[in-house]
Coordinates of C-alpha atoms and ligand atoms in Angstrom, one line a residue:
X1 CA -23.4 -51.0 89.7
X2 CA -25.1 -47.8 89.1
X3 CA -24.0 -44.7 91.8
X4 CA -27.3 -44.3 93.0
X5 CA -27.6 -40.8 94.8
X6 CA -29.6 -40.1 97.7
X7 CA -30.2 -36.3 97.1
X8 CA -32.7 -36.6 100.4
X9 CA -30.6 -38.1 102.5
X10 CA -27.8 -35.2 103.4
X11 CA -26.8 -36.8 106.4
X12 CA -25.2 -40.1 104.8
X13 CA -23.8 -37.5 102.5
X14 CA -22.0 -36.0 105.4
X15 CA -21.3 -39.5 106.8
X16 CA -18.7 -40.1 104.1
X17 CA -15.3 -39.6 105.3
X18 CA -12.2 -40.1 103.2
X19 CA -9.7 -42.1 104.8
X20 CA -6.5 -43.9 104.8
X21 CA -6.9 -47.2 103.5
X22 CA -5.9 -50.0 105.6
X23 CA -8.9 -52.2 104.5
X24 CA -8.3 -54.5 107.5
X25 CA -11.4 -56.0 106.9
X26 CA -10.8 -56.7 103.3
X27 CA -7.8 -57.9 104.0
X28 CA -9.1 -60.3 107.0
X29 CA -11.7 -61.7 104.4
X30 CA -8.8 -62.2 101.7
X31 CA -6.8 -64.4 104.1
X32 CA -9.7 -66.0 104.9
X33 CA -10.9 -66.7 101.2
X34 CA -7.3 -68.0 100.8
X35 CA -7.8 -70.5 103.4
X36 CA -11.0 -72.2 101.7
X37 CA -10.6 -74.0 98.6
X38 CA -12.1 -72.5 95.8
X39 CA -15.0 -74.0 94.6
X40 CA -16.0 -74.3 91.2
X41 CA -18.1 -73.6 89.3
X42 CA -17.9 -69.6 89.9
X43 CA -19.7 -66.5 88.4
X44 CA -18.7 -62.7 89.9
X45 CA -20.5 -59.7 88.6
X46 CA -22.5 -56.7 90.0
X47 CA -26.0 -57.5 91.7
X48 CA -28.6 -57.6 89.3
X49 CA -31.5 -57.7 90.9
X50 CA -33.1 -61.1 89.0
X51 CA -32.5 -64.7 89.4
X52 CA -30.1 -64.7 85.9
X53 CA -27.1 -65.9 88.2
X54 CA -28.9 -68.3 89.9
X55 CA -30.2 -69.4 86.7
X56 CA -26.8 -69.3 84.6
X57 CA -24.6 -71.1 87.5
X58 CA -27.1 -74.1 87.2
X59 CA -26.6 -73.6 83.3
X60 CA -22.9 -74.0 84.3
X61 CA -24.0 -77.1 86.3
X62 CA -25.7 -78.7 83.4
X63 CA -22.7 -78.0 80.9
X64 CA -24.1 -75.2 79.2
X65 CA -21.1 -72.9 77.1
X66 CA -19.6 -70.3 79.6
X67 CA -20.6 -67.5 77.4
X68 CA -23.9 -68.5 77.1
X69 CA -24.0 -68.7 81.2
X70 CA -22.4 -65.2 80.8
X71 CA -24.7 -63.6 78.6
X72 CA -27.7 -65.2 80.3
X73 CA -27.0 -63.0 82.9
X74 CA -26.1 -59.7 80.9
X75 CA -29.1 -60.7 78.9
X76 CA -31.5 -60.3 81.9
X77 CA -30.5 -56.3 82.5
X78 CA -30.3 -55.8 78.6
X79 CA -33.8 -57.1 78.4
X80 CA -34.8 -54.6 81.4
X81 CA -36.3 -51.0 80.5
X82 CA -36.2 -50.4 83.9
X83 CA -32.5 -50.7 84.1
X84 CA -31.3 -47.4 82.8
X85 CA -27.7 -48.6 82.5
X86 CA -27.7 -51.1 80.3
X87 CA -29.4 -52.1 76.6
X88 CA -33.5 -51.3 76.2
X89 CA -34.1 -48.3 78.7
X90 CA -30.4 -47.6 78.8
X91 CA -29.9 -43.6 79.1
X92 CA -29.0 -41.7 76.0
X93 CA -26.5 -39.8 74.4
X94 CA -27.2 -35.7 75.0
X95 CA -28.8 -35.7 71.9
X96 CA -31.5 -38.0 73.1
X97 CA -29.8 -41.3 71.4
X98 CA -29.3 -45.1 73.1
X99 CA -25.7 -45.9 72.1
X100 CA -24.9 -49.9 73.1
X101 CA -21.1 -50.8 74.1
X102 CA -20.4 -54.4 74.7
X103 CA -17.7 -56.8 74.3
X104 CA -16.8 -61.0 75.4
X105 CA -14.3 -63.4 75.2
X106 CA -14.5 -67.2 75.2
X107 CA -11.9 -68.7 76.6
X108 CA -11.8 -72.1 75.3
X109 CA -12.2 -71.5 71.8
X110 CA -9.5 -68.0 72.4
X111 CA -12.1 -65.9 70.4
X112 CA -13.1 -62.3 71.3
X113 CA -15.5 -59.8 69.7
X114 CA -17.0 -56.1 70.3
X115 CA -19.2 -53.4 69.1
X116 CA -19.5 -49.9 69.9
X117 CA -21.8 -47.0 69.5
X118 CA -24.6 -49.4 68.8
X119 CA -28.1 -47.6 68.3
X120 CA -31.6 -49.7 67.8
X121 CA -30.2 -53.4 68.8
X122 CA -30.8 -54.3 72.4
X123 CA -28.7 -57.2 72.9
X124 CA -25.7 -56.0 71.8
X125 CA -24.1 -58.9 74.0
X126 CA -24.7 -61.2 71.7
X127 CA -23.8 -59.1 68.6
X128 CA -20.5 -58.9 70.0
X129 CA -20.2 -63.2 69.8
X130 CA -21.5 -63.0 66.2
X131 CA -19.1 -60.3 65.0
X132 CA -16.1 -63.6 65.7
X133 CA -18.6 -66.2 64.6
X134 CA -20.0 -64.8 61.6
X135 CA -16.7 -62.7 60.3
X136 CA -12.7 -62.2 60.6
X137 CA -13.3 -59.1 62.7
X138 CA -13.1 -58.5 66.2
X139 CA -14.6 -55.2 66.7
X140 CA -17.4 -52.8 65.2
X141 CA -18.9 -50.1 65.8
X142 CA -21.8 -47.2 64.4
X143 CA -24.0 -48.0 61.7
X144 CA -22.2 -50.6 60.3
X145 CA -22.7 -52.3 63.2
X146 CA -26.4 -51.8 64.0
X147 CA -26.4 -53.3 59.8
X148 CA -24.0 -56.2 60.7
X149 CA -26.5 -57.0 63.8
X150 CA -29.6 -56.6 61.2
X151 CA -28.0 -58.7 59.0
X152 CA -27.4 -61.9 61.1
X153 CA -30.7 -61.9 62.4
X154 CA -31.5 -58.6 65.5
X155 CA -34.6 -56.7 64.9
X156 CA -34.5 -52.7 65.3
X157 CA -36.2 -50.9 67.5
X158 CA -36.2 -48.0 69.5
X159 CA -34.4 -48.3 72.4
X160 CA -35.1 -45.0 74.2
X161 CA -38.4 -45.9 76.6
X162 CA -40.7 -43.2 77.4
X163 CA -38.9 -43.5 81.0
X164 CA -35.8 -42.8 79.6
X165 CA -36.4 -40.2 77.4
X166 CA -38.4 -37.9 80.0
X167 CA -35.4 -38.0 82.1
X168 CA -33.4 -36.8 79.3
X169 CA -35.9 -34.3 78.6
X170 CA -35.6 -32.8 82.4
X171 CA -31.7 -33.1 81.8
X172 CA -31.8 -31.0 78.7
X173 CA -34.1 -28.2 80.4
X174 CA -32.3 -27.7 83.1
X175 CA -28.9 -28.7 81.8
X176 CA -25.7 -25.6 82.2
X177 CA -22.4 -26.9 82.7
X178 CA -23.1 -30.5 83.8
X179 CA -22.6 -31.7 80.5
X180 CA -18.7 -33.7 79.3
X181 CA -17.7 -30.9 77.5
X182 CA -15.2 -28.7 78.9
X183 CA -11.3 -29.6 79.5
X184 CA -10.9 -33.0 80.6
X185 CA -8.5 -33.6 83.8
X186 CA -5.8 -34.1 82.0
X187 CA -5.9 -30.6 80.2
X188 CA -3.7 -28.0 81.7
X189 CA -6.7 -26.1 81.4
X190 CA -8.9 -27.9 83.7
X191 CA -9.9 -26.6 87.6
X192 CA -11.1 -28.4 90.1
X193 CA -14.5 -28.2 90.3
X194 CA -14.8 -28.2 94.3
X195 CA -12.3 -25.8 94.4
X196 CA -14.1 -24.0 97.4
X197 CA -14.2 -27.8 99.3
X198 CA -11.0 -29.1 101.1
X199 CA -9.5 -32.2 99.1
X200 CA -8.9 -35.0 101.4
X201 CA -4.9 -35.1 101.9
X202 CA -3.1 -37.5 99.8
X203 CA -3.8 -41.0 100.9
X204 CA -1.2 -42.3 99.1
X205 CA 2.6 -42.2 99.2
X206 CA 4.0 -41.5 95.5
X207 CA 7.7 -41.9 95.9
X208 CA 7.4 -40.7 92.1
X209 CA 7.5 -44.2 91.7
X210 CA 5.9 -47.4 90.1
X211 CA 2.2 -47.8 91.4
X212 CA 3.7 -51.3 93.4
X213 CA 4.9 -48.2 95.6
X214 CA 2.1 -46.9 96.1
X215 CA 1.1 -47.2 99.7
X216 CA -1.0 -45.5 102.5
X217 CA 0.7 -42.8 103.9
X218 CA -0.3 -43.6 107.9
X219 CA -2.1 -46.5 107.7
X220 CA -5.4 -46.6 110.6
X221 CA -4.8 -42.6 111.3
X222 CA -8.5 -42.7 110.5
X223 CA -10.6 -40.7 108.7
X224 CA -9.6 -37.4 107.1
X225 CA -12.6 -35.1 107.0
X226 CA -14.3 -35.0 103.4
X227 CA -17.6 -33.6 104.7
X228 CA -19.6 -31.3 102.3
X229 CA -20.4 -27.8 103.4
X230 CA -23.8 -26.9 104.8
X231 CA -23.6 -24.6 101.9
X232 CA -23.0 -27.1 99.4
X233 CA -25.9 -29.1 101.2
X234 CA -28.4 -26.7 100.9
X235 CA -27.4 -25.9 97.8
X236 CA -28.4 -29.4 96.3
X237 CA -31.3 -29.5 98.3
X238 CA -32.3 -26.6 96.3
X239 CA -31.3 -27.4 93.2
X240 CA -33.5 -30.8 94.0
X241 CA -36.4 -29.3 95.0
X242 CA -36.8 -27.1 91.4
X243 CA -35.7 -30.6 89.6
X244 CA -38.4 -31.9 90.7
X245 CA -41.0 -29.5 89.9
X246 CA -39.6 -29.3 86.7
X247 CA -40.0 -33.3 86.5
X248 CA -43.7 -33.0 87.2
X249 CA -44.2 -30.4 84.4
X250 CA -42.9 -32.7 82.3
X251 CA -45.4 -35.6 83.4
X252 CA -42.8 -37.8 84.9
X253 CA -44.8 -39.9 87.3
X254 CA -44.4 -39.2 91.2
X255 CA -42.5 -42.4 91.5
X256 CA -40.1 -41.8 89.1
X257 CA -39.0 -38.3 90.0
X258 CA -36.7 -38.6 92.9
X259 CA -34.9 -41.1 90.3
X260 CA -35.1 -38.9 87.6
X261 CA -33.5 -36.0 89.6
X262 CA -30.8 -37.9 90.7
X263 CA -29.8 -38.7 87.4
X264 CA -29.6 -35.1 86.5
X265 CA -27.6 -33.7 89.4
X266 CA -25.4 -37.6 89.6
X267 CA -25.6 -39.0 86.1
X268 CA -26.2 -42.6 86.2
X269 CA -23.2 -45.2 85.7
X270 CA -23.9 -48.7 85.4
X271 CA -22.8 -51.3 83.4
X272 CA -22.8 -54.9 83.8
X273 CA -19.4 -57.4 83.6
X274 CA -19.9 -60.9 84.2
X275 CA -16.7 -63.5 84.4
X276 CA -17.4 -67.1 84.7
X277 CA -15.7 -70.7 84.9
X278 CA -17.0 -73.9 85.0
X279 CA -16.1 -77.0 86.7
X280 CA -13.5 -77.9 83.3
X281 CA -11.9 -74.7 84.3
X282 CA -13.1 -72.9 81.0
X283 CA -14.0 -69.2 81.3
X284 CA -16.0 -67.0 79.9
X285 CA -16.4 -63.1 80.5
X286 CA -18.7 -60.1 79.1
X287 CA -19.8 -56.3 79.5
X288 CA -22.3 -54.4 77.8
X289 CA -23.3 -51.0 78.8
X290 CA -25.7 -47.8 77.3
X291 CA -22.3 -46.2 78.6
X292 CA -22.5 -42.9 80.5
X293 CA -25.4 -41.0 80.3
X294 CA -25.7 -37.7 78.2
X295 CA -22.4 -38.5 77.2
X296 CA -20.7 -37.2 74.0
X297 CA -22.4 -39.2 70.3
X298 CA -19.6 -41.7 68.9
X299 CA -18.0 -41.8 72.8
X300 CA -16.9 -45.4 73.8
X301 CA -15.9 -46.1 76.8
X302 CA -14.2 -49.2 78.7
X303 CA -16.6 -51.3 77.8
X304 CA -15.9 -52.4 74.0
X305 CA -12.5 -52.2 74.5
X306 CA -11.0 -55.9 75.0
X307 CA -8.5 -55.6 78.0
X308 CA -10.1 -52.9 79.5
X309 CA -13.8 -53.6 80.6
X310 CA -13.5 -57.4 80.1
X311 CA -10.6 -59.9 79.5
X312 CA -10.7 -63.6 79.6
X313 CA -7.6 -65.8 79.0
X314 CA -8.3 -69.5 79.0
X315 CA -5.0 -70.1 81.1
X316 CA -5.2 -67.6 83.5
X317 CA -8.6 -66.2 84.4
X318 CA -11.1 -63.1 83.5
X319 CA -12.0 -59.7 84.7
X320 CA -13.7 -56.6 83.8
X321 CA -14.3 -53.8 84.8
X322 CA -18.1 -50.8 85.7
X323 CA -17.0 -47.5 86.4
X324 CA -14.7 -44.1 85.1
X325 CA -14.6 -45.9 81.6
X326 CA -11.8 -43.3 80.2
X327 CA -9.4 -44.3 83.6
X328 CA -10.2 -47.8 82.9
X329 CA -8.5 -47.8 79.4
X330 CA -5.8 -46.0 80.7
X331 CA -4.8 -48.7 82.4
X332 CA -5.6 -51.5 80.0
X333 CA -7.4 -52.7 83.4
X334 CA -9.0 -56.3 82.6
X335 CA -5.8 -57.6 80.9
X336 CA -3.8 -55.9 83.3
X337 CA -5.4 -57.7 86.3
X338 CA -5.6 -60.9 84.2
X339 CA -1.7 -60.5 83.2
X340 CA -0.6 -60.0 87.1
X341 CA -2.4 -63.2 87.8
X342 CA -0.5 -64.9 85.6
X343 CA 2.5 -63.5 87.0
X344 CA 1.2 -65.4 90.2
X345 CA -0.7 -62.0 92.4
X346 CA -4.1 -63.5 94.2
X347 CA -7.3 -62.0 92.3
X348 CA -7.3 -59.2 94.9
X349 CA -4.2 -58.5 94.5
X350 CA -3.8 -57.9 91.0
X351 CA -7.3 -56.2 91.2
X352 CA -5.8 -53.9 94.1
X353 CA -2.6 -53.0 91.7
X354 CA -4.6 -52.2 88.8
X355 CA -6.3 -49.5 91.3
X356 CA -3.2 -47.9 92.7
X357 CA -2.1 -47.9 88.7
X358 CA -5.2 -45.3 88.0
X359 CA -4.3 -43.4 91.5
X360 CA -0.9 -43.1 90.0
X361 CA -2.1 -41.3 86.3
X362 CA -2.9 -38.8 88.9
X363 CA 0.3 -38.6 90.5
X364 CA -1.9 -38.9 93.6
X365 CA -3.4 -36.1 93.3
X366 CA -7.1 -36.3 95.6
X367 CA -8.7 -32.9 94.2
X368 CA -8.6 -35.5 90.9
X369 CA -9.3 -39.0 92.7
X370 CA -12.2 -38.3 94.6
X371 CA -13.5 -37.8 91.1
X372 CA -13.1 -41.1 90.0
X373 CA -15.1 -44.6 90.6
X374 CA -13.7 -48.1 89.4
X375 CA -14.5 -51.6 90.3
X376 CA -13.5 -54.7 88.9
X377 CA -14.9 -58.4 89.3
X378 CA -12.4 -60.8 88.9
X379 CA -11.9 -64.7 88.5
X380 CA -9.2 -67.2 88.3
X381 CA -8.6 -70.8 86.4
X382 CA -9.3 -72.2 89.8
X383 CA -12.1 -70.9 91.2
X384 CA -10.6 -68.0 93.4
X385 CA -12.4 -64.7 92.8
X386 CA -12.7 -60.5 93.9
X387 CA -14.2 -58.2 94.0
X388 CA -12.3 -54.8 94.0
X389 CA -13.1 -51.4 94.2
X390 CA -11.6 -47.9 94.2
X391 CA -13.8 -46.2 96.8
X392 CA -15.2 -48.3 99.8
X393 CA -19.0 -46.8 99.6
X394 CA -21.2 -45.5 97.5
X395 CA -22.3 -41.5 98.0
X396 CA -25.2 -43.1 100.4
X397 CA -22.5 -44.5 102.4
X398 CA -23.5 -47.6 101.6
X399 CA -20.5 -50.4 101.4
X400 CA -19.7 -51.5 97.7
X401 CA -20.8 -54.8 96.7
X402 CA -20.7 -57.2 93.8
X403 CA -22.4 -60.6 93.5
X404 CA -21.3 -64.5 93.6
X405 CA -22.2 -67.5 92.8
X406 CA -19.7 -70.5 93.7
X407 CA -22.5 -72.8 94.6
X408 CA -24.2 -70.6 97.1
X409 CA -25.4 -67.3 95.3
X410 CA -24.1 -64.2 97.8
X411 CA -23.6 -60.3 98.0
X412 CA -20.2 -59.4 98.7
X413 CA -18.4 -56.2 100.1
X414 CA -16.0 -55.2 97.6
X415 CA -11.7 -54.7 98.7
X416 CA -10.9 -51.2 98.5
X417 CA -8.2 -49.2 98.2
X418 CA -9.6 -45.9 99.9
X419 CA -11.9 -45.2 102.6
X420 CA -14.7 -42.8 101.1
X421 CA -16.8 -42.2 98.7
X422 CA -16.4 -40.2 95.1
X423 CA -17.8 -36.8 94.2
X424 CA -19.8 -36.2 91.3
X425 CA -18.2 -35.7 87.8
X426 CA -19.6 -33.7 85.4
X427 CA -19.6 -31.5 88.7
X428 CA -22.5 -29.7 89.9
Ligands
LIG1 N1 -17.6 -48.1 82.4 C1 -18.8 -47.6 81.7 C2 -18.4 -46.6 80.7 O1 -17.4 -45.9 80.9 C3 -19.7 -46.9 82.7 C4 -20.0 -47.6 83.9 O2 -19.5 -48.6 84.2 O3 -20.7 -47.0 84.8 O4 -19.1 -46.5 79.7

């Protein structure tokens, strides 16, 4: 879920080392996975913090609809003000506006809707369903969407919480450059933003080729320093310290500041897929999202898009995708994972591939990678499930998870593909 920053804690900052990838232990739990029988039913998605999966694997168990299992879940964070990633409470657009993104597929009826750029509905999810039960469409997005929702029956309402909009407040005060304008990373006109901090060295052989090519260069030579400066350090520190004054001008309650701050100097990501099947082997998968934070009005990301933050195909299996929305379209990620498991790769596998696919638009290029995030939650007709992700830890050098439910409800660590952890884009 959500890259959650620990500006305090400068030491797990230093802890994370970028290295090459040989995800022995991920690889020791796949064959292992492999060994067991799936069991079914099965719902993968991203910790929520609720009992929604508990709750919607035992709607699986008494024969509820897979989407409605799905959306109970996504339903749970879009109903949270608390969760600032996600529906009511979701962060705004820089101009102080909740924009919704959310799309879902049902698998045994083959239907699929979306909508995008959603203000003043909170359960987009379920907009998304009606947009293929109520009309031809498949996708909407803007006012004619927030109308289409008010017309089938969604009240209005503002969906920026006093929470929210402090922290955007605190963002807009102190904002400069840490804002998604400027050349992209695909401009010739960008620079690397840590210019004066040593990217790791390519952990991945290009061969110019295909991404199936792509491969650690040494695998186990162990970690390649990727340590911030003291300088850089202190300078955070800093920066943190004047944050959070600024946040208590602005009445944001003691609590709330170190969270507020951390949105400004790492802002939030979040997001919520969930993929589901039942004991029939139908399958169900949805995403919804307020999308980055302070992002650009009118920008959609992975989310909405069908094949990139969630695809479900009744024969195969479903995925989708939190993370670098813009990377995830690139590579068509959902379908493309769902498409190589059809082709007969293992849910990890095909989740792996889709990575190296993203490390590829780079050409391999780390000053670029170690910019990125991705992770995908993936299921299978039968049961057999992943969870993959781009980076091995989050910035606190904690390990990624995502969550299960197969009849026992678990926390997982995610597969990786690199050893490490991301730096912050829009850079400080
Ligand atoms: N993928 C989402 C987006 O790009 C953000 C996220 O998952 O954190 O809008």
């Amino acid at each position: 879920m959500a890259t959650r920053r620990d500006f305090l804690s400068l030491g797990a900052m230093t802890a994370a080392g970028i290295a090459i990838a040989p995800n022995a232990s991920a690889q020791t739990a796949e064959s292992v996975k492999q060994l067991k029988p799936p069991a079914k039913p099965v719902i993968v998605t991203r910790v929520t913090g609720d009992n929604t999966i508990q709750e919607a694997y035992k709607m699986l168990l008494d024969g509820a609809d897979t989407l409605d299992a799905v959306h109970h879940v996504c339903l749970g964070r879009e109903n949270d003000p608390k969760d600032h990633s996600v529906g009511l409470g979701g962060l705004p657009n820089e101009e102080g506006v909740v924009e919704l993104d959310s799309c879902c597929m049902h698998g045994p009826s083959r239907s699929a809707g979306s909508v995008g750029g959603v203000q003043n509905i909170r359960n987009v999810c379920q907009v998304a369903r009606k947009v293929y039960e109520h009309t031809s469409h498949v996708m909407l997005v803007g006012k004619g969407a927030e109308r289409f929702a008010v017309a089938v029956g969604f009240p209005t309402e503002n969906l920026l919480t006093e929470d929210a909009r402090k922290i955007w407040m605190l963002w807009k005060e102190s904002n400069s450059q840490m804002d998604w304008w400027g050349p992209g990373m695909t401009s010739p006109q960008w620079k690397d933003p840590y210019a004066d901090r040593p990217a790791p060295k390519p952990t991945i052989d290009l061969h110019g080729g295909p991404s199936s090519q792509l491969r650690p260069v040494s695998p186990g030579s162990g970690p390649i320093p990727h340590h911030p400066t003291a300088e850089w350090a202190e300078t955070i520190r800093a920066r943190a310290v004047t944050l959070s004054r600024m946040a208590a001008d602005l009445d944001i309650p003691a609590a709330n500041r170190q969270f507020a701050v951390e949105q400004i100097l790492w802002p939030s990501t979040g997001t919520i897929h969930v993929s589901a099947v039942n004991a029939k082997g139908e399958i169900s998968g949805a995403t919804t999202t307020s999308g980055l934070a302070w992002k650009l009005p009118g920008r959609l990301g992975d989310s909405p898009i069908l094949g990139a933050g969630c695809y479900t195909d009744q024969d195969v299996g479903s995925a989708g995708a939190t993370g670098s929305g813009e990377e995830n379209i690139k590579v068509a990620g959902a379908h493309t994972i769902v498409e190589l498991m059809r082709q007969g790769l293992s849910p990890h596998d095909a989740g792996m591939e889709t990575l190296r696919r993203i490390v590829r638009n780079h050409n391999g290029d780390m000053t670029k990678i170690r910019l990125l995030d991705m992770q995908y939650y993936i299921v299978r007709k039968d049961g057999a499930y992943a969870g993959v992700s781009l980076w091995n830890t989050s910035a606190t050098g904690k390990p990624r998870v995502f969550a299960v439910h197969d009849g026992t409800y678990r926390v997982e660590k995610h597969a990786y593909l690199l050893e490490g952890t991301p730096l912050d884009w829009p850079p400080f």
